[in-house]
Tab-separated table of C-alpha atoms and ligand atoms in Angstrom:
chain	number	residue	atom	x	y	z
A	1	MET	CA	-20.408	16.935	-17.391
A	2	ALA	CA	-20.611	14.693	-13.941
A	3	GLU	CA	-21.757	16.562	-11.098
A	4	SER	CA	-19.523	18.732	-8.644
A	5	MET	CA	-18.632	16.185	-5.324
A	6	LEU	CA	-17.033	19.797	-4.379
A	7	SER	CA	-17.137	23.230	-5.501
A	8	CYS	CA	-16.667	26.717	-4.311
A	9	ARG	CA	-17.938	30.278	-5.471
A	10	GLY	CA	-16.156	33.487	-5.098
A	11	LEU	CA	-13.832	31.902	-1.940
A	12	GLY	CA	-11.524	33.933	-0.291
A	13	VAL	CA	-9.060	33.943	2.544
A	14	ARG	CA	-7.387	36.544	4.352
A	15	PHE	CA	-4.724	35.989	6.836
A	16	GLY	CA	-4.197	39.777	8.339
A	17	GLY	CA	-3.041	41.706	5.399
A	18	VAL	CA	-1.927	38.655	2.921
A	19	VAL	CA	-5.055	37.683	0.555
A	20	ALA	CA	-4.367	33.930	0.319
A	21	LEU	CA	-7.111	33.204	-1.982
A	22	ASP	CA	-8.697	35.779	-4.103
A	23	ASN	CA	-12.410	34.638	-5.308
A	24	VAL	CA	-11.663	31.233	-6.435
A	25	ASP	CA	-14.009	29.238	-8.092
A	26	PHE	CA	-13.245	25.584	-8.340
A	27	ASP	CA	-15.159	22.093	-9.389
A	28	VAL	CA	-14.224	18.790	-8.560
A	29	ALA	CA	-16.364	17.099	-10.572
A	30	GLU	CA	-17.638	13.398	-8.998
A	31	GLY	CA	-15.737	10.616	-9.612
A	32	SER	CA	-12.758	12.771	-11.213
A	33	ILE	CA	-9.023	13.018	-10.437
A	34	THR	CA	-8.655	16.899	-10.372
A	35	ALA	CA	-5.174	18.815	-9.680
A	36	VAL	CA	-4.391	22.219	-8.338
A	37	ILE	CA	-1.206	22.982	-9.560
A	38	GLY	CA	0.771	26.395	-8.575
A	39	PRO	CA	3.796	28.346	-7.558
A	40	ASN	CA	5.158	28.264	-4.032
A	41	GLY	CA	2.366	30.252	-1.926
A	42	ALA	CA	0.053	30.131	-4.682
A	43	GLY	CA	-2.634	29.496	-1.652
A	44	LYS	CA	-3.028	25.642	-2.667
A	45	THR	CA	-2.670	24.161	0.579
A	46	THR	CA	-4.893	27.391	1.982
A	47	LEU	CA	-7.545	25.799	-0.335
A	48	PHE	CA	-7.693	22.413	1.136
A	49	ASN	CA	-7.741	23.885	4.346
A	50	ALA	CA	-10.964	26.400	3.460
A	51	PHE	CA	-12.406	22.875	2.134
A	52	THR	CA	-11.862	21.161	5.478
A	53	GLY	CA	-12.428	23.555	7.535
A	54	LEU	CA	-9.089	23.918	9.348
A	55	VAL	CA	-9.249	28.313	8.220
A	56	PRO	CA	-12.498	30.364	8.169
A	57	PRO	CA	-13.104	32.174	4.641
A	58	SER	CA	-13.560	35.563	4.395
A	59	GLY	CA	-16.200	35.366	1.397
A	60	GLY	CA	-17.665	33.031	-0.901
A	61	ALA	CA	-19.460	29.473	-0.277
A	62	VAL	CA	-18.434	25.848	-0.552
A	63	HIS	CA	-20.914	22.829	-1.566
A	64	PHE	CA	-19.867	19.086	-0.688
A	65	ASN	CA	-22.288	16.617	-1.799
A	66	GLY	CA	-25.018	19.025	-2.783
A	67	SER	CA	-24.668	20.351	0.555
A	68	ALA	CA	-23.322	23.921	1.574
A	69	ILE	CA	-20.716	23.026	4.286
A	70	ASP	CA	-19.354	26.715	5.255
A	71	VAL	CA	-20.452	26.477	8.609
A	72	LEU	CA	-19.655	22.528	9.108
A	73	PRO	CA	-16.742	21.747	11.771
A	74	PRO	CA	-13.905	19.824	10.385
A	75	TYR	CA	-15.203	16.552	12.287
A	76	LYS	CA	-18.148	17.416	10.080
A	77	ARG	CA	-17.053	17.503	7.216
A	78	ALA	CA	-14.749	14.281	7.411
A	79	ASN	CA	-18.088	12.786	8.704
A	80	ALA	CA	-19.819	13.977	5.645
A	81	GLY	CA	-17.158	11.851	3.737
A	82	MET	CA	-14.256	14.191	2.789
A	83	VAL	CA	-10.796	13.355	4.387
A	84	ARG	CA	-7.251	14.999	3.236
A	85	THR	CA	-3.826	14.092	3.626
A	86	PHE	CA	-0.573	16.459	4.589
A	87	GLN	CA	1.526	18.494	2.912
A	88	ASN	CA	4.225	17.332	6.177
A	89	LEU	CA	3.766	13.823	6.567
A	90	GLU	CA	1.178	12.849	9.369
A	91	ILE	CA	1.333	9.627	10.638
A	92	PHE	CA	1.480	8.271	13.886
A	93	THR	CA	4.982	6.765	14.125
A	94	ASN	CA	5.169	5.436	17.684
A	95	MET	CA	1.883	3.384	16.532
A	96	SER	CA	2.154	0.188	14.925
A	97	VAL	CA	1.466	0.244	10.896
A	98	LEU	CA	-2.287	-1.478	11.582
A	99	ASP	CA	-3.109	1.187	14.770
A	100	ASN	CA	-2.415	3.837	12.221
A	101	VAL	CA	-4.727	2.142	9.940
A	102	LEU	CA	-7.238	1.564	12.693
A	103	ALA	CA	-7.418	5.508	13.247
A	104	GLY	CA	-8.889	6.143	10.472
A	105	CYS	CA	-11.907	3.762	10.468
A	106	HIS	CA	-12.864	5.985	13.881
A	107	ARG	CA	-15.888	7.701	11.830
A	108	THR	CA	-17.366	4.259	10.763
A	109	ILE	CA	-17.426	2.957	14.668
A	110	GLY	CA	-21.239	1.383	15.972
A	111	TYR	CA	-20.637	0.888	19.186
A	112	ASN	CA	-20.379	2.560	22.207
A	113	PHE	CA	-18.688	3.266	25.481
A	114	LEU	CA	-19.628	0.962	27.318
A	115	ASP	CA	-19.973	-1.783	24.531
A	116	ALA	CA	-15.943	-1.203	24.181
A	117	LEU	CA	-15.609	-1.733	28.259
A	118	LEU	CA	-17.450	-4.922	28.251
A	119	LYS	CA	-16.143	-6.160	24.952
A	120	THR	CA	-19.639	-7.283	23.732
A	121	PRO	CA	-20.138	-9.240	20.853
A	122	ARG	CA	-21.157	-6.262	19.525
A	123	TYR	CA	-17.571	-4.535	19.798
A	124	MET	CA	-15.802	-7.526	19.149
A	125	LYS	CA	-17.537	-8.115	15.600
A	126	GLN	CA	-16.888	-4.554	14.644
A	127	GLU	CA	-13.471	-4.594	16.170
A	128	ARG	CA	-12.692	-7.748	13.778
A	129	GLU	CA	-14.487	-6.322	10.883
A	130	HIS	CA	-12.587	-3.362	11.484
A	131	GLU	CA	-9.170	-5.117	11.498
A	132	GLU	CA	-10.163	-7.037	8.227
A	133	HIS	CA	-10.846	-3.678	6.560
A	134	ALA	CA	-7.860	-2.212	7.448
A	135	ARG	CA	-5.496	-5.374	6.146
A	136	ARG	CA	-7.626	-5.411	2.801
A	137	ILE	CA	-6.533	-1.556	2.951
A	138	LEU	CA	-2.788	-1.958	3.081
A	139	GLU	CA	-2.757	-4.603	0.675
A	140	PHE	CA	-4.563	-2.372	-1.739
A	141	VAL	CA	-1.644	0.303	-1.170
A	142	GLY	CA	0.782	-2.542	-1.885
A	143	TYR	CA	2.166	-2.838	2.098
A	144	ASP	CA	3.085	-6.726	2.351
A	145	GLY	CA	5.653	-6.200	5.761
A	146	PRO	CA	4.579	-7.180	9.357
A	147	LEU	CA	1.232	-5.326	10.684
A	148	ASP	CA	2.666	-4.628	14.229
A	149	ARG	CA	5.764	-2.839	12.885
A	150	PRO	CA	5.767	0.752	14.127
A	151	ALA	CA	4.912	3.272	11.323
A	152	GLY	CA	8.491	5.229	12.148
A	153	ASP	CA	10.372	2.036	11.074
A	154	LEU	CA	8.900	2.377	7.512
A	155	PRO	CA	10.301	4.135	4.745
A	156	PHE	CA	9.631	7.431	4.027
A	157	GLY	CA	7.837	6.027	0.628
A	158	GLY	CA	6.170	3.370	2.836
A	159	GLN	CA	4.833	6.044	5.323
A	160	ARG	CA	2.968	8.269	2.559
A	161	ALA	CA	1.435	5.247	1.368
A	162	LEU	CA	0.221	4.367	5.292
A	163	GLU	CA	-1.254	7.703	5.532
A	164	LEU	CA	-3.385	6.623	1.735
A	165	ALA	CA	-4.540	3.691	3.726
A	166	ARG	CA	-5.532	5.723	6.870
A	167	ALA	CA	-7.176	7.868	4.744
A	168	ILE	CA	-9.106	5.448	2.812
A	169	ALA	CA	-9.896	3.163	5.945
A	170	ALA	CA	-12.167	5.979	6.563
A	171	ARG	CA	-14.537	5.212	3.876
A	172	PRO	CA	-14.533	8.435	2.340
A	173	ARG	CA	-16.541	9.762	-0.814
A	174	LEU	CA	-13.586	12.540	-1.622
A	175	ILE	CA	-10.368	12.550	-0.875
A	176	LEU	CA	-7.790	15.765	-0.731
A	177	LEU	CA	-3.978	14.660	-1.229
A	178	ASP	CA	-2.053	18.080	-0.555
A	179	GLU	CA	1.741	17.075	-2.311
A	180	PRO	CA	1.364	13.063	-2.120
A	181	ALA	CA	4.873	13.034	-4.354
A	182	ALA	CA	6.856	15.072	-2.189
A	183	GLY	CA	9.527	13.502	-0.870
A	184	LEU	CA	9.210	10.138	-2.960
A	185	ASN	CA	11.762	9.022	-5.521
A	186	MET	CA	10.711	8.509	-9.271
A	187	ARG	CA	9.829	4.870	-9.308
A	188	GLU	CA	7.670	5.665	-6.128
A	189	THR	CA	6.026	8.930	-7.791
A	190	LYS	CA	5.284	6.642	-10.509
A	191	ASN	CA	3.660	4.038	-8.313
A	192	LEU	CA	1.630	6.570	-6.424
A	193	GLY	CA	-0.007	7.513	-9.761
A	194	LYS	CA	-0.747	4.363	-10.391
A	195	LEU	CA	-2.194	4.348	-7.282
A	196	ILE	CA	-4.414	7.640	-6.977
A	197	ALA	CA	-5.863	6.045	-10.563
A	198	ARG	CA	-7.113	2.608	-8.793
A	199	MET	CA	-8.240	4.735	-6.162
A	200	ARG	CA	-10.465	6.143	-8.370
A	201	ASP	CA	-10.933	3.286	-10.494
A	202	GLU	CA	-11.369	0.787	-8.058
A	203	LEU	CA	-12.775	2.090	-4.502
A	204	HIS	CA	-14.885	5.100	-7.283
A	205	LEU	CA	-12.983	7.793	-4.806
A	206	THR	CA	-13.458	11.272	-6.186
A	207	ILE	CA	-9.743	12.728	-5.765
A	208	ALA	CA	-8.692	16.083	-5.585
A	209	LEU	CA	-4.375	16.460	-5.404
A	210	VAL	CA	-2.134	19.832	-4.804
A	211	GLU	CA	1.051	18.643	-6.444
A	212	HIS	CA	3.914	20.316	-8.093
A	213	ASP	CA	5.187	16.872	-9.963
A	214	MET	CA	4.497	17.689	-13.232
A	215	ASP	CA	4.834	14.411	-14.788
A	216	LEU	CA	2.164	12.872	-12.091
A	217	VAL	CA	-0.372	16.154	-12.559
A	218	MET	CA	-0.317	15.516	-16.602
A	219	SER	CA	-0.349	12.029	-16.306
A	220	VAL	CA	-3.193	11.374	-13.822
A	221	SER	CA	-5.629	14.266	-13.572
A	222	ASP	CA	-8.791	14.923	-15.076
A	223	ARG	CA	-8.708	18.232	-15.159
A	224	ILE	CA	-6.336	20.983	-13.843
A	225	MET	CA	-6.712	24.295	-11.942
A	226	VAL	CA	-3.919	26.671	-12.269
A	227	LEU	CA	-3.333	29.145	-9.125
A	228	SER	CA	-1.291	31.821	-9.474
A	229	PHE	CA	-1.344	34.697	-6.015
A	230	GLY	CA	-4.340	33.281	-4.568
A	231	LYS	CA	-6.543	33.507	-7.992
A	232	VAL	CA	-7.270	31.742	-10.300
A	233	LEU	CA	-5.137	31.774	-13.556
A	234	ALA	CA	-6.481	28.673	-15.620
A	235	GLU	CA	-8.369	25.487	-15.056
A	236	GLY	CA	-8.958	23.260	-17.805
A	237	THR	CA	-8.039	19.135	-19.124
A	238	PRO	CA	-3.859	18.268	-19.124
A	239	ALA	CA	-3.412	19.048	-22.861
A	240	GLU	CA	-5.289	22.546	-22.400
A	241	ILE	CA	-2.741	23.874	-19.337
A	242	GLN	CA	0.297	22.624	-21.213
A	243	GLN	CA	-0.521	24.801	-23.942
A	244	ASP	CA	-1.946	27.681	-21.956
A	245	GLU	CA	0.127	30.892	-22.900
A	246	ARG	CA	-0.945	32.383	-19.369
A	247	VAL	CA	0.115	29.111	-17.225
A	248	ILE	CA	3.499	28.833	-19.241
A	249	ALA	CA	4.313	32.463	-18.690
A	250	ALA	CA	3.544	32.416	-14.589
A	251	TYR	CA	4.430	28.915	-13.596
A	252	LEU	CA	5.337	26.101	-16.702
A	253	GLY	CA	7.584	28.509	-18.633
A	254	GLU	CA	11.127	27.986	-17.421
A	255	ASP	CA	11.381	24.322	-18.146
A	256	ASP	CA	9.584	24.315	-21.407
A	257	LEU	CA	11.762	27.180	-22.959
A	258	SER	CA	14.454	25.912	-25.479
A	259	ASP	CA	18.182	27.232	-24.376
A	260	GLN	CA	18.158	29.783	-27.428
A	261	GLU	CA	14.536	31.520	-26.151
A	262	ARG	CA	16.039	31.346	-22.639
A	263	GLU	CA	19.337	33.291	-24.070
A	264	GLU	CA	16.873	35.149	-25.680
A	265	ALA	CA	14.500	35.716	-22.283
A	266	ASP	CA	17.990	36.469	-20.562
A	267	ALA	CA	19.349	38.837	-22.833
B	301	LIG	N1	-1.698	30.369	8.879
B	301	LIG	C1	-1.570	31.070	8.357
B	301	LIG	N2	-1.137	32.590	8.825
B	301	LIG	C2	-0.631	33.340	8.064
B	301	LIG	N3	-0.275	33.473	6.862
B	301	LIG	C3	-0.619	32.053	6.160
B	301	LIG	C4	-0.977	31.139	6.715
B	301	LIG	N4	-1.175	30.135	6.084
B	301	LIG	C5	-1.049	30.277	4.638
B	301	LIG	N5	-0.269	31.837	4.534
B	301	LIG	C6	-0.181	32.314	3.363
B	301	LIG	O1	-0.558	32.608	2.219
B	301	LIG	C7	-0.163	32.023	1.504
B	301	LIG	C8	-0.830	30.992	0.710
B	301	LIG	O2	0.016	29.591	1.415
B	301	LIG	P1	-0.271	28.525	1.248
B	301	LIG	O3	0.250	27.594	1.991
B	301	LIG	O4	-1.701	27.961	0.890
B	301	LIG	O5	0.536	28.749	-0.645
B	301	LIG	P2	1.055	27.111	-1.288
B	301	LIG	O6	0.157	27.030	-2.670
B	301	LIG	O7	0.264	26.125	-0.429
B	301	LIG	O8	2.446	26.556	-1.499
B	301	LIG	P3	3.171	25.936	-1.547
B	301	LIG	O9	3.511	25.206	-2.821
B	301	LIG	O10	4.993	26.392	-0.969
B	301	LIG	O11	2.740	24.487	-0.070
B	301	LIG	C9	0.844	32.695	1.513
B	301	LIG	O12	1.578	33.831	1.056
B	301	LIG	C10	1.573	31.896	2.911
B	301	LIG	O13	2.214	32.778	3.602
B	302	LIG	MG1	1.124	24.003	-0.167
């Protein structure tokens, strides 16, 4: 198996009396698409928050790219190549499409304040390069509208794509996607699946995603981890997860029951 790009061992997170994550072991292999699924409140977003440094763990260790990152603040984790998107879409609605993507480029900026103030050749060159980089990424995610359009004017699916473009613009090695299909229709969700696969295959990104859309998860993932009440319930390939009795009982169950089984369960 490929080496882990991201891993945690014995990870715990508490919010007062609530144990959101309990002794979680998890691995994202380099070059993989790895999904985290589980019922509402299972701790999926909390796991991503612990990886990106937004919530402090109460125990355990997180490794990224071979280094312990537990002590790093969020921006240093981003600088190390880990970026994320949010369950509640977070784009700058009053900024243009292009500026939203340029905002993602910030960690790769190589000029200083004086360069910017004096608009030195170094500054101008970098600005042109960033703009070109941003255009290519927008094309990659399938945006073909005007670059100066306010991001808030895009339809919801376009805003989701823009959020992905901004994450890609930071030139990460790993992208954590928290419910990227939330709010998308079926056609958009299918396209998103293709885009996620292309992010891995063409941009060589490693991807971890939290998602409720099972068609998307099962079609795109190499491995799946199931969380339930903050604990790892199961881990395996999509085929293994679909057949796992514990997962069926805890999570996938209801949809997969036949009418007769449902009647028996209700009786
Ligand atoms: N900042 C917080 N303060 C207090 N409790 C929190 C906080 N964030 C999450 N929790 C609690 O931790 C548990 C896990 O929440 P989390 O948001 O990680 O679930 P989730 O699996 O992402 O759910 P969903 O599928 O609904 O997004 C829940 O009981 C939640 O109420
Ligand atoms: Mg969540």
